PDB file of C-alpha atoms and ligand atoms in Angstrom:
ATOM      1  CA  MET A 397      17.858  33.291 -86.387  1.00 46.00           C
ATOM      2  CA  GLY A 398      15.798  34.136 -83.279  1.00 47.00           C
ATOM      3  CA  GLN A 399      15.550  31.670 -80.378  1.00 47.00           C
ATOM      4  CA  ALA A 400      11.875  30.950 -81.080  1.00 53.00           C
ATOM      5  CA  GLU A 401      12.781  29.554 -84.499  1.00 88.00           C
ATOM      6  CA  ILE A 402      15.124  26.895 -83.166  1.00 94.00           C
ATOM      7  CA  TYR A 403      13.853  23.328 -83.061  1.00 97.00           C
ATOM      8  CA  ALA A 404      16.112  20.670 -81.562  1.00 98.00           C
ATOM      9  CA  VAL A 405      15.255  16.995 -81.878  1.00 98.00           C
ATOM     10  CA  GLY A 406      16.502  13.967 -79.924  1.00 98.00           C
ATOM     11  CA  LEU A 407      15.831  10.531 -81.395  1.00 98.00           C
ATOM     12  CA  ASP A 408      16.532   7.503 -79.203  1.00 98.00           C
ATOM     13  CA  VAL A 409      16.487   4.326 -81.260  1.00 97.00           C
ATOM     14  CA  GLY A 410      16.235   1.586 -78.644  1.00 94.00           C
ATOM     15  CA  SER A 411      16.138  -2.183 -78.971  1.00 91.00           C
ATOM     16  CA  THR A 412      12.435  -2.266 -78.166  1.00 93.00           C
ATOM     17  CA  SER A 413      11.052   1.204 -78.799  1.00 96.00           C
ATOM     18  CA  SER A 414      11.841   4.475 -80.587  1.00 97.00           C
ATOM     19  CA  LYS A 415      11.494   7.764 -78.772  1.00 98.00           C
ATOM     20  CA  ALA A 416      11.582  11.322 -80.133  1.00 98.00           C
ATOM     21  CA  VAL A 417      11.595  14.638 -78.270  1.00 98.00           C
ATOM     22  CA  VAL A 418      11.311  18.087 -79.883  1.00 98.00           C
ATOM     23  CA  LEU A 419      12.483  21.135 -77.913  1.00 98.00           C
ATOM     24  CA  ASP A 420      12.108  24.769 -78.857  1.00 96.00           C
ATOM     25  CA  GLY A 421      14.900  27.313 -78.617  1.00 94.00           C
ATOM     26  CA  THR A 422      14.255  27.812 -74.896  1.00 94.00           C
ATOM     27  CA  GLY A 423      14.637  24.082 -74.176  1.00 95.00           C
ATOM     28  CA  ALA A 424      10.914  23.564 -73.533  1.00 95.00           C
ATOM     29  CA  PHE A 425       9.256  20.299 -74.645  1.00 96.00           C
ATOM     30  CA  ILE A 426       6.992  20.910 -77.603  1.00 96.00           C
ATOM     31  CA  ALA A 427       6.427  17.313 -78.698  1.00 98.00           C
ATOM     32  CA  ASP A 428       7.351  13.772 -77.743  1.00 98.00           C
ATOM     33  CA  THR A 429       6.516  10.347 -79.096  1.00 98.00           C
ATOM     34  CA  VAL A 430       7.140   6.730 -78.142  1.00 98.00           C
ATOM     35  CA  VAL A 431       6.654   4.077 -80.814  1.00 97.00           C
ATOM     36  CA  GLY A 432       6.695   0.513 -79.510  1.00 95.00           C
ATOM     37  CA  VAL A 433       9.231  -0.864 -82.007  1.00 95.00           C
ATOM     38  CA  GLY A 434      12.908  -0.062 -82.156  1.00 93.00           C
ATOM     39  CA  ALA A 435      16.085  -0.484 -84.203  1.00 92.00           C
ATOM     40  CA  GLY A 436      15.698  -2.029 -87.647  1.00 92.00           C
ATOM     41  CA  THR A 437      11.957  -1.253 -87.917  1.00 95.00           C
ATOM     42  CA  SER A 438       9.805   1.649 -89.103  1.00 95.00           C
ATOM     43  CA  GLY A 439       9.804   2.862 -85.467  1.00 96.00           C
ATOM     44  CA  PRO A 440      12.531   5.543 -85.661  1.00 96.00           C
ATOM     45  CA  ALA A 441      11.053   7.179 -88.791  1.00 96.00           C
ATOM     46  CA  ARG A 442       7.542   7.031 -87.294  1.00 97.00           C
ATOM     47  CA  ALA A 443       8.649   8.484 -83.956  1.00 97.00           C
ATOM     48  CA  LEU A 444      10.341  11.345 -85.815  1.00 97.00           C
ATOM     49  CA  SER A 445       7.472  12.101 -88.191  1.00 97.00           C
ATOM     50  CA  GLU A 446       4.816  11.851 -85.454  1.00 98.00           C
ATOM     51  CA  SER A 447       6.677  14.202 -83.158  1.00 98.00           C
ATOM     52  CA  LEU A 448       7.336  16.705 -85.976  1.00 98.00           C
ATOM     53  CA  SER A 449       3.668  16.725 -86.914  1.00 98.00           C
ATOM     54  CA  GLN A 450       2.727  17.167 -83.214  1.00 97.00           C
ATOM     55  CA  ALA A 451       5.107  20.145 -83.154  1.00 97.00           C
ATOM     56  CA  GLY A 452       3.592  21.466 -86.405  1.00 97.00           C
ATOM     57  CA  ILE A 453       6.941  21.607 -88.227  1.00 96.00           C
ATOM     58  CA  ASP A 454       8.672  19.681 -90.994  1.00 95.00           C
ATOM     59  CA  ILE A 455      12.178  18.256 -91.132  1.00 95.00           C
ATOM     60  CA  SER A 456      13.542  21.295 -93.019  1.00 95.00           C
ATOM     61  CA  GLN A 457      12.761  23.438 -89.942  1.00 95.00           C
ATOM     62  CA  VAL A 458      14.774  21.210 -87.576  1.00 97.00           C
ATOM     63  CA  SER A 459      17.931  23.066 -86.543  1.00 96.00           C
ATOM     64  CA  ALA A 460      19.753  19.984 -85.176  1.00 97.00           C
ATOM     65  CA  LEU A 461      18.917  16.331 -84.636  1.00 98.00           C
ATOM     66  CA  CYS A 462      20.903  14.148 -82.253  1.00 98.00           C
ATOM     67  CA  ALA A 463      20.533  10.375 -82.581  1.00 98.00           C
ATOM     68  CA  THR A 464      21.244   8.046 -79.680  1.00 97.00           C
ATOM     69  CA  GLY A 465      20.512   4.479 -78.579  1.00 95.00           C
ATOM     70  CA  TYR A 466      21.267   1.050 -79.909  1.00 91.00           C
ATOM     71  CA  GLY A 467      20.293   1.934 -83.514  1.00 92.00           C
ATOM     72  CA  ARG A 468      21.657   5.483 -83.606  1.00 93.00           C
ATOM     73  CA  LYS A 469      23.968   4.812 -86.582  1.00 91.00           C
ATOM     74  CA  THR A 470      20.982   4.190 -88.848  1.00 89.00           C
ATOM     75  CA  VAL A 471      19.262   7.564 -88.465  1.00 91.00           C
ATOM     76  CA  GLU A 472      19.054   9.637 -91.634  1.00 89.00           C
ATOM     77  CA  ASN A 473      18.826  13.393 -91.048  1.00 91.00           C
ATOM     78  CA  ALA A 474      20.939  13.208 -87.867  1.00 96.00           C
ATOM     79  CA  THR A 475      23.313  16.143 -87.495  1.00 97.00           C
ATOM     80  CA  MET A 476      25.121  14.391 -84.631  1.00 97.00           C
ATOM     81  CA  GLU A 477      25.088  11.171 -82.637  1.00 97.00           C
ATOM     82  CA  THR A 478      25.865  10.717 -78.959  1.00 97.00           C
ATOM     83  CA  SER A 479      26.209   7.649 -76.746  1.00 96.00           C
ATOM     84  CA  GLU A 480      23.258   6.422 -74.724  1.00 95.00           C
ATOM     85  CA  LEU A 481      25.161   6.905 -71.482  1.00 95.00           C
ATOM     86  CA  SER A 482      25.874  10.583 -72.167  1.00 96.00           C
ATOM     87  CA  CYS A 483      22.288  11.223 -73.273  1.00 97.00           C
ATOM     88  CA  HIS A 484      20.792   9.398 -70.303  1.00 97.00           C
ATOM     89  CA  ALA A 485      22.984  11.293 -67.878  1.00 97.00           C
ATOM     90  CA  LYS A 486      22.074  14.613 -69.476  1.00 97.00           C
ATOM     91  CA  GLY A 487      18.346  13.872 -69.590  1.00 98.00           C
ATOM     92  CA  ALA A 488      18.281  12.493 -66.043  1.00 98.00           C
ATOM     93  CA  ALA A 489      20.148  15.503 -64.652  1.00 97.00           C
ATOM     94  CA  ARG A 490      17.346  17.722 -66.028  1.00 97.00           C
ATOM     95  CA  LEU A 491      14.425  15.461 -65.114  1.00 97.00           C
ATOM     96  CA  PHE A 492      15.788  14.752 -61.623  1.00 98.00           C
ATOM     97  CA  PRO A 493      18.182  17.545 -60.581  1.00 97.00           C
ATOM     98  CA  GLU A 494      18.659  15.987 -57.118  1.00 97.00           C
ATOM     99  CA  ALA A 495      19.534  12.480 -58.329  1.00 98.00           C
ATOM    100  CA  HIS A 496      22.989  11.008 -57.759  1.00 98.00           C
ATOM    101  CA  THR A 497      22.046   7.469 -58.842  1.00 98.00           C
ATOM    102  CA  VAL A 498      20.027   6.763 -61.991  1.00 98.00           C
ATOM    103  CA  ILE A 499      18.775   3.249 -62.651  1.00 98.00           C
ATOM    104  CA  ASP A 500      17.825   2.784 -66.294  1.00 97.00           C
ATOM    105  CA  ILE A 501      16.046  -0.434 -67.274  1.00 97.00           C
ATOM    106  CA  GLY A 502      15.351  -0.673 -70.991  1.00 95.00           C
ATOM    107  CA  GLY A 503      14.209  -3.435 -73.275  1.00 93.00           C
ATOM    108  CA  GLN A 504      17.559  -5.110 -73.652  1.00 91.00           C
ATOM    109  CA  ASP A 505      19.884  -3.811 -70.971  1.00 93.00           C
ATOM    110  CA  ALA A 506      20.051  -2.221 -67.544  1.00 96.00           C
ATOM    111  CA  LYS A 507      22.481   0.461 -66.473  1.00 97.00           C
ATOM    112  CA  VAL A 508      23.157   2.266 -63.239  1.00 98.00           C
ATOM    113  CA  LEU A 509      24.698   5.732 -63.504  1.00 98.00           C
ATOM    114  CA  ARG A 510      26.349   7.839 -60.818  1.00 98.00           C
ATOM    115  CA  LEU A 511      25.997  11.584 -61.288  1.00 98.00           C
ATOM    116  CA  ASP A 512      27.876  14.268 -59.387  1.00 97.00           C
ATOM    117  CA  ASP A 513      26.240  17.361 -57.865  1.00 95.00           C
ATOM    118  CA  ARG A 514      26.281  19.104 -61.266  1.00 94.00           C
ATOM    119  CA  GLY A 515      24.656  16.136 -63.009  1.00 94.00           C
ATOM    120  CA  THR A 516      27.850  15.025 -64.756  1.00 95.00           C
ATOM    121  CA  LEU A 517      28.350  11.294 -65.308  1.00 97.00           C
ATOM    122  CA  GLN A 518      30.991   9.994 -62.882  1.00 97.00           C
ATOM    123  CA  ASP A 519      30.718   6.218 -63.178  1.00 97.00           C
ATOM    124  CA  PHE A 520      28.373   3.462 -64.353  1.00 97.00           C
ATOM    125  CA  VAL A 521      27.745  -0.295 -64.420  1.00 97.00           C
ATOM    126  CA  MET A 522      25.804  -2.118 -67.088  1.00 95.00           C
ATOM    127  CA  ASN A 523      24.192  -5.478 -67.826  1.00 91.00           C
ATOM    128  CA  ASP A 524      23.804  -6.007 -71.551  1.00 83.00           C
ATOM    129  CA  LYS A 525      24.637  -9.699 -71.581  1.00 84.00           C
ATOM    130  CA  CYS A 526      21.598 -11.306 -70.028  1.00 88.00           C
ATOM    131  CA  ALA A 527      17.862 -10.701 -70.551  1.00 89.00           C
ATOM    132  CA  ALA A 528      17.071 -11.322 -66.867  1.00 89.00           C
ATOM    133  CA  GLY A 529      16.900  -7.940 -65.177  1.00 92.00           C
ATOM    134  CA  THR A 530      15.727  -6.151 -68.343  1.00 94.00           C
ATOM    135  CA  GLY A 531      12.423  -5.216 -69.951  1.00 95.00           C
ATOM    136  CA  ARG A 532      12.764  -8.253 -72.192  1.00 94.00           C
ATOM    137  CA  PHE A 533      12.222 -10.543 -69.182  1.00 95.00           C
ATOM    138  CA  LEU A 534       8.992  -8.663 -68.375  1.00 96.00           C
ATOM    139  CA  ASP A 535       7.855  -8.762 -72.023  1.00 96.00           C
ATOM    140  CA  VAL A 536       8.339 -12.552 -72.187  1.00 95.00           C
ATOM    141  CA  MET A 537       6.512 -13.139 -68.901  1.00 95.00           C
ATOM    142  CA  ALA A 538       3.660 -10.745 -69.820  1.00 97.00           C
ATOM    143  CA  ARG A 539       3.057 -12.773 -72.955  1.00 96.00           C
ATOM    144  CA  ILE A 540       2.793 -16.002 -70.954  1.00 95.00           C
ATOM    145  CA  VAL A 541       0.173 -14.544 -68.604  1.00 95.00           C
ATOM    146  CA  GLU A 542      -1.606 -12.894 -71.563  1.00 96.00           C
ATOM    147  CA  LEU A 543      -1.172  -9.324 -70.344  1.00 97.00           C
ATOM    148  CA  ASP A 544       0.289  -6.199 -71.898  1.00 97.00           C
ATOM    149  CA  VAL A 545       3.395  -4.945 -70.053  1.00 97.00           C
ATOM    150  CA  SER A 546       1.419  -1.821 -69.163  1.00 96.00           C
ATOM    151  CA  GLY A 547      -0.974  -4.016 -67.148  1.00 97.00           C
ATOM    152  CA  LEU A 548       1.624  -5.920 -65.101  1.00 97.00           C
ATOM    153  CA  ALA A 549       1.789  -3.511 -62.143  1.00 97.00           C
ATOM    154  CA  LYS A 550      -1.993  -3.522 -61.691  1.00 97.00           C
ATOM    155  CA  ALA A 551      -2.137  -7.318 -61.955  1.00 97.00           C
ATOM    156  CA  ALA A 552       0.500  -7.661 -59.213  1.00 97.00           C
ATOM    157  CA  GLU A 553      -1.480  -5.467 -56.784  1.00 95.00           C
ATOM    158  CA  GLN A 554      -3.692  -8.443 -55.902  1.00 93.00           C
ATOM    159  CA  ALA A 555      -0.730 -10.678 -54.949  1.00 96.00           C
ATOM    160  CA  THR A 556      -0.924 -12.362 -51.554  1.00 96.00           C
ATOM    161  CA  SER A 557       2.098 -14.630 -51.764  1.00 95.00           C
ATOM    162  CA  PRO A 558       4.521 -13.626 -54.558  1.00 94.00           C
ATOM    163  CA  ALA A 559       5.881 -16.656 -56.412  1.00 96.00           C
ATOM    164  CA  LYS A 560       9.588 -17.291 -56.037  1.00 94.00           C
ATOM    165  CA  ILE A 561      11.138 -17.447 -59.499  1.00 93.00           C
ATOM    166  CA  SER A 562      14.405 -19.232 -58.876  1.00 89.00           C
ATOM    167  CA  SER A 563      15.750 -19.528 -62.438  1.00 87.00           C
ATOM    168  CA  THR A 564      18.092 -16.706 -63.307  1.00 83.00           C
ATOM    169  CA  CYS A 565      17.978 -17.499 -67.038  1.00 87.00           C
ATOM    170  CA  THR A 566      14.988 -16.091 -68.941  1.00 88.00           C
ATOM    171  CA  VAL A 567      14.431 -19.292 -70.914  1.00 90.00           C
ATOM    172  CA  PHE A 568      14.364 -21.453 -67.764  1.00 91.00           C
ATOM    173  CA  ALA A 569      12.303 -18.850 -65.903  1.00 91.00           C
ATOM    174  CA  GLU A 570       9.748 -19.032 -68.718  1.00 92.00           C
ATOM    175  CA  SER A 571       9.373 -22.799 -68.172  1.00 93.00           C
ATOM    176  CA  GLU A 572       9.240 -22.238 -64.419  1.00 94.00           C
ATOM    177  CA  VAL A 573       6.404 -19.720 -64.768  1.00 94.00           C
ATOM    178  CA  ILE A 574       4.463 -22.002 -67.109  1.00 95.00           C
ATOM    179  CA  SER A 575       4.796 -24.871 -64.648  1.00 94.00           C
ATOM    180  CA  LYS A 576       3.653 -22.670 -61.728  1.00 95.00           C
ATOM    181  CA  LEU A 577       0.600 -21.582 -63.740  1.00 94.00           C
ATOM    182  CA  ALA A 578      -0.098 -25.243 -64.491  1.00 94.00           C
ATOM    183  CA  THR A 579      -0.072 -26.061 -60.777  1.00 95.00           C
ATOM    184  CA  GLY A 580      -2.596 -23.304 -60.029  1.00 95.00           C
ATOM    185  CA  VAL A 581      -0.444 -20.395 -58.819  1.00 95.00           C
ATOM    186  CA  GLY A 582      -2.444 -17.197 -59.513  1.00 96.00           C
ATOM    187  CA  ILE A 583      -1.380 -14.607 -62.080  1.00 96.00           C
ATOM    188  CA  ALA A 584      -1.050 -11.853 -59.450  1.00 97.00           C
ATOM    189  CA  ASP A 585       1.450 -13.916 -57.425  1.00 97.00           C
ATOM    190  CA  ILE A 586       3.349 -14.897 -60.583  1.00 97.00           C
ATOM    191  CA  VAL A 587       3.623 -11.287 -61.792  1.00 97.00           C
ATOM    192  CA  ALA A 588       4.698 -10.050 -58.344  1.00 98.00           C
ATOM    193  CA  GLY A 589       7.396 -12.753 -58.380  1.00 97.00           C
ATOM    194  CA  VAL A 590       8.520 -11.665 -61.853  1.00 97.00           C
ATOM    195  CA  HIS A 591       8.815  -8.045 -60.647  1.00 97.00           C
ATOM    196  CA  GLN A 592      10.824  -9.195 -57.653  1.00 97.00           C
ATOM    197  CA  SER A 593      13.130 -11.223 -59.888  1.00 95.00           C
ATOM    198  CA  VAL A 594      13.896  -8.233 -62.160  1.00 96.00           C
ATOM    199  CA  ALA A 595      14.366  -5.974 -59.130  1.00 97.00           C
ATOM    200  CA  ASP A 596      16.750  -8.507 -57.512  1.00 95.00           C
ATOM    201  CA  ARG A 597      18.990  -8.549 -60.566  1.00 95.00           C
ATOM    202  CA  VAL A 598      19.081  -4.797 -61.011  1.00 97.00           C
ATOM    203  CA  ALA A 599      19.506  -4.105 -57.283  1.00 97.00           C
ATOM    204  CA  GLY A 600      22.566  -6.398 -57.407  1.00 95.00           C
ATOM    205  CA  LEU A 601      23.949  -4.323 -60.279  1.00 95.00           C
ATOM    206  CA  ALA A 602      23.214  -1.073 -58.424  1.00 96.00           C
ATOM    207  CA  ARG A 603      24.956  -2.299 -55.271  1.00 95.00           C
ATOM    208  CA  ARG A 604      28.091  -2.979 -57.328  1.00 95.00           C
ATOM    209  CA  LEU A 605      28.248   0.733 -58.085  1.00 96.00           C
ATOM    210  CA  GLY A 606      26.990   1.787 -54.654  1.00 95.00           C
ATOM    211  CA  ILE A 607      23.813   3.720 -53.982  1.00 96.00           C
ATOM    212  CA  LYS A 608      24.124   7.439 -53.436  1.00 97.00           C
ATOM    213  CA  GLU A 609      20.799   9.165 -52.767  1.00 97.00           C
ATOM    214  CA  LYS A 610      18.687  10.466 -54.275  1.00 97.00           C
ATOM    215  CA  VAL A 611      17.810   7.646 -56.627  1.00 98.00           C
ATOM    216  CA  ALA A 612      15.803   7.958 -59.861  1.00 98.00           C
ATOM    217  CA  MET A 613      14.601   5.374 -62.356  1.00 98.00           C
ATOM    218  CA  THR A 614      14.446   5.850 -66.138  1.00 97.00           C
ATOM    219  CA  GLY A 615      13.769   3.640 -69.155  1.00 96.00           C
ATOM    220  CA  GLY A 616      10.470   2.026 -70.062  1.00 96.00           C
ATOM    221  CA  VAL A 617      10.482  -0.226 -66.996  1.00 97.00           C
ATOM    222  CA  ALA A 618      10.249   2.881 -64.773  1.00 98.00           C
ATOM    223  CA  LEU A 619       6.605   2.982 -65.960  1.00 97.00           C
ATOM    224  CA  ASN A 620       6.045  -0.316 -64.122  1.00 98.00           C
ATOM    225  CA  SER A 621       5.287   0.734 -60.548  1.00 97.00           C
ATOM    226  CA  GLY A 622       5.521  -2.910 -59.430  1.00 98.00           C
ATOM    227  CA  VAL A 623       9.220  -3.100 -60.350  1.00 98.00           C
ATOM    228  CA  VAL A 624       9.855   0.374 -58.887  1.00 98.00           C
ATOM    229  CA  ALA A 625       8.263  -0.642 -55.555  1.00 98.00           C
ATOM    230  CA  ALA A 626      10.246  -3.903 -55.461  1.00 97.00           C
ATOM    231  CA  MET A 627      13.468  -1.943 -56.095  1.00 98.00           C
ATOM    232  CA  GLU A 628      12.590   0.529 -53.324  1.00 98.00           C
ATOM    233  CA  GLY A 629      12.128  -2.386 -50.935  1.00 97.00           C
ATOM    234  CA  LEU A 630      15.437  -3.993 -51.871  1.00 97.00           C
ATOM    235  CA  LEU A 631      17.491  -0.793 -51.843  1.00 97.00           C
ATOM    236  CA  GLY A 632      15.733   0.677 -48.795  1.00 97.00           C
ATOM    237  CA  THR A 633      15.223   4.070 -50.404  1.00 97.00           C
ATOM    238  CA  ASP A 634      12.576   6.031 -52.281  1.00 98.00           C
ATOM    239  CA  ILE A 635      12.975   6.095 -56.046  1.00 98.00           C
ATOM    240  CA  MET A 636      11.891   9.073 -58.150  1.00 98.00           C
ATOM    241  CA  THR A 637      10.198   8.454 -61.497  1.00 98.00           C
ATOM    242  CA  SER A 638       8.588  10.714 -64.073  1.00 96.00           C
ATOM    243  CA  SER A 639       5.977  10.270 -66.766  1.00 95.00           C
ATOM    244  CA  LYS A 640       8.891  11.189 -69.046  1.00 96.00           C
ATOM    245  CA  SER A 641      11.224   8.465 -67.660  1.00 96.00           C
ATOM    246  CA  GLN A 642      11.117   6.465 -70.906  1.00 97.00           C
ATOM    247  CA  LEU A 643      12.016   9.635 -72.851  1.00 98.00           C
ATOM    248  CA  CYS A 644      15.114  10.354 -70.758  1.00 98.00           C
ATOM    249  CA  GLY A 645      17.673   9.371 -73.435  1.00 97.00           C
ATOM    250  CA  ALA A 646      15.768  11.199 -76.194  1.00 98.00           C
ATOM    251  CA  TYR A 647      15.505  14.269 -73.948  1.00 98.00           C
ATOM    252  CA  GLY A 648      19.266  14.217 -73.304  1.00 98.00           C
ATOM    253  CA  ALA A 649      19.854  13.849 -77.053  1.00 98.00           C
ATOM    254  CA  ALA A 650      17.543  16.797 -77.753  1.00 98.00           C
ATOM    255  CA  LEU A 651      19.491  18.888 -75.221  1.00 98.00           C
ATOM    256  CA  PHE A 652      22.750  18.032 -77.063  1.00 98.00           C
ATOM    257  CA  ALA A 653      21.053  18.992 -80.349  1.00 98.00           C
ATOM    258  CA  LEU A 654      19.987  22.286 -78.785  1.00 97.00           C
ATOM    259  CA  GLU A 655      23.594  23.006 -77.825  1.00 97.00           C
ATOM    260  CA  GLN A 656      24.652  22.275 -81.402  1.00 96.00           C
ATOM    261  CA  ALA A 657      21.921  24.567 -82.743  1.00 95.00           C
ATOM    262  CA  SER A 658      22.727  27.382 -80.303  1.00 89.00           C
ATOM    263  CA  PRO A 659      26.260  26.870 -78.969  1.00 75.00           C
ATOM    264  CA  GLU A 660      25.881  29.720 -76.467  1.00 74.00           C
ATOM    265  CA  ARG A 661      23.624  27.352 -74.461  1.00 64.00           C
ATOM    266  CA  SER A 662      26.403  24.736 -73.939  1.00 62.00           C
ATOM    267  CA  GLU A 663      26.960  23.844 -70.310  1.00 57.00           C
TER     268      GLU A 663
HETATM  269  P1  ADP B1179      14.819   0.440 -75.222  1.00 62.56           P
HETATM  270  O1  ADP B1179      15.338   1.871 -75.122  1.00 62.56           O
HETATM  271  O2  ADP B1179      15.869  -0.597 -75.016  1.00 62.56           O
HETATM  272  O3  ADP B1179      14.030   0.219 -76.477  1.00 62.56           O
HETATM  273  P2  ADP B1179      12.835   1.227 -73.223  1.00 62.56           P
HETATM  274  O4  ADP B1179      13.574   2.097 -72.276  1.00 62.56           O
HETATM  275  O5  ADP B1179      11.894   1.881 -74.170  1.00 62.56           O
HETATM  276  O6  ADP B1179      13.835   0.245 -73.994  1.00 62.56           O
HETATM  277  O7  ADP B1179      12.051   0.150 -72.340  1.00 62.56           O
HETATM  278  C1  ADP B1179      11.336  -0.884 -72.931  1.00 62.56           C
HETATM  279  C2  ADP B1179      10.723  -1.738 -71.834  1.00 62.56           C
HETATM  280  O8  ADP B1179       9.876  -0.942 -71.034  1.00 62.56           O
HETATM  281  C3  ADP B1179       9.856  -2.845 -72.383  1.00 62.56           C
HETATM  282  O9  ADP B1179      10.630  -4.018 -72.548  1.00 62.56           O
HETATM  283  C4  ADP B1179       8.758  -2.992 -71.333  1.00 62.56           C
HETATM  284  O10 ADP B1179       9.060  -4.049 -70.425  1.00 62.56           O
HETATM  285  C5  ADP B1179       8.760  -1.681 -70.577  1.00 62.56           C
HETATM  286  N1  ADP B1179       7.572  -0.855 -70.853  1.00 62.56           N
HETATM  287  C6  ADP B1179       7.324  -0.143 -71.981  1.00 62.56           C
HETATM  288  N2  ADP B1179       6.154   0.522 -71.902  1.00 62.56           N
HETATM  289  C7  ADP B1179       5.648   0.222 -70.676  1.00 62.56           C
HETATM  290  C8  ADP B1179       4.448   0.605 -69.986  1.00 62.56           C
HETATM  291  N3  ADP B1179       3.526   1.419 -70.529  1.00 62.56           N
HETATM  292  N4  ADP B1179       4.263   0.110 -68.735  1.00 62.56           N
HETATM  293  C9  ADP B1179       5.161  -0.710 -68.165  1.00 62.56           C
HETATM  294  N5  ADP B1179       6.308  -1.105 -68.771  1.00 62.56           N
HETATM  295  C10 ADP B1179       6.544  -0.647 -70.000  1.00 62.56           C
END
């Protein structure tokens, strides 16, 4: 089989969203899809079928499919499965070749990865116990202020005096935000305070591992420039992001699938 006929797919079944990436035999992106629902929903199958139709191929033409993420065990058609950490490290090393620290904030957890000069995972810390400091916290707060998560960063731009959200528990923070709204605090200041609260939690996690520059952010929350800016302020460093940040795990999975499909590419 010639290289041009290889199609490698990565499918990242997250808690909140499903992401698929299709690579050709040279490792170039030929399709990618994010569907805003994750494990246990129609999201994984939709992400896969939408990306295959974007690529103009059907499942029988897929040479290898690597499943990753929270719901990776449930993927039919997978030829392999790989842990989220391995896939994130692999994807991040390609998206951000200069990164030594990768901060991934997803819908249900946050992880900080340390990569060596070759992009190999050296160490990590993770919060998967508490919704504060994850995308879930932002989703809950966005609902209260009647915004989509994609509109939070813009809303926070008008902030003049970011609200201090002192509750560290999401449920209490929800009541705190409602009571601030009731006393007339503006949405911009509330949202800026919510961004700061998420950034505080994740910066604490990152400091436990130690920050080695350069720093990159992945996961869906990397699309929120308000959280990225708050993290930059707290960590005192620039943070790289990419329009493909949310696809990082799926990209890493697709790279593993490509190695399975053409073992001579293995690094
Ligand atoms: P998971 O892999 O756990 O499903 P993701 O890495 O896809 O999670 O991140 C999901 C989170 O990303 C959501 O909880 C939400 O807060 C945030 N998010 C998703 N899309 C956007 C967007 N367009 N703009 C800002 N934030 C977003």
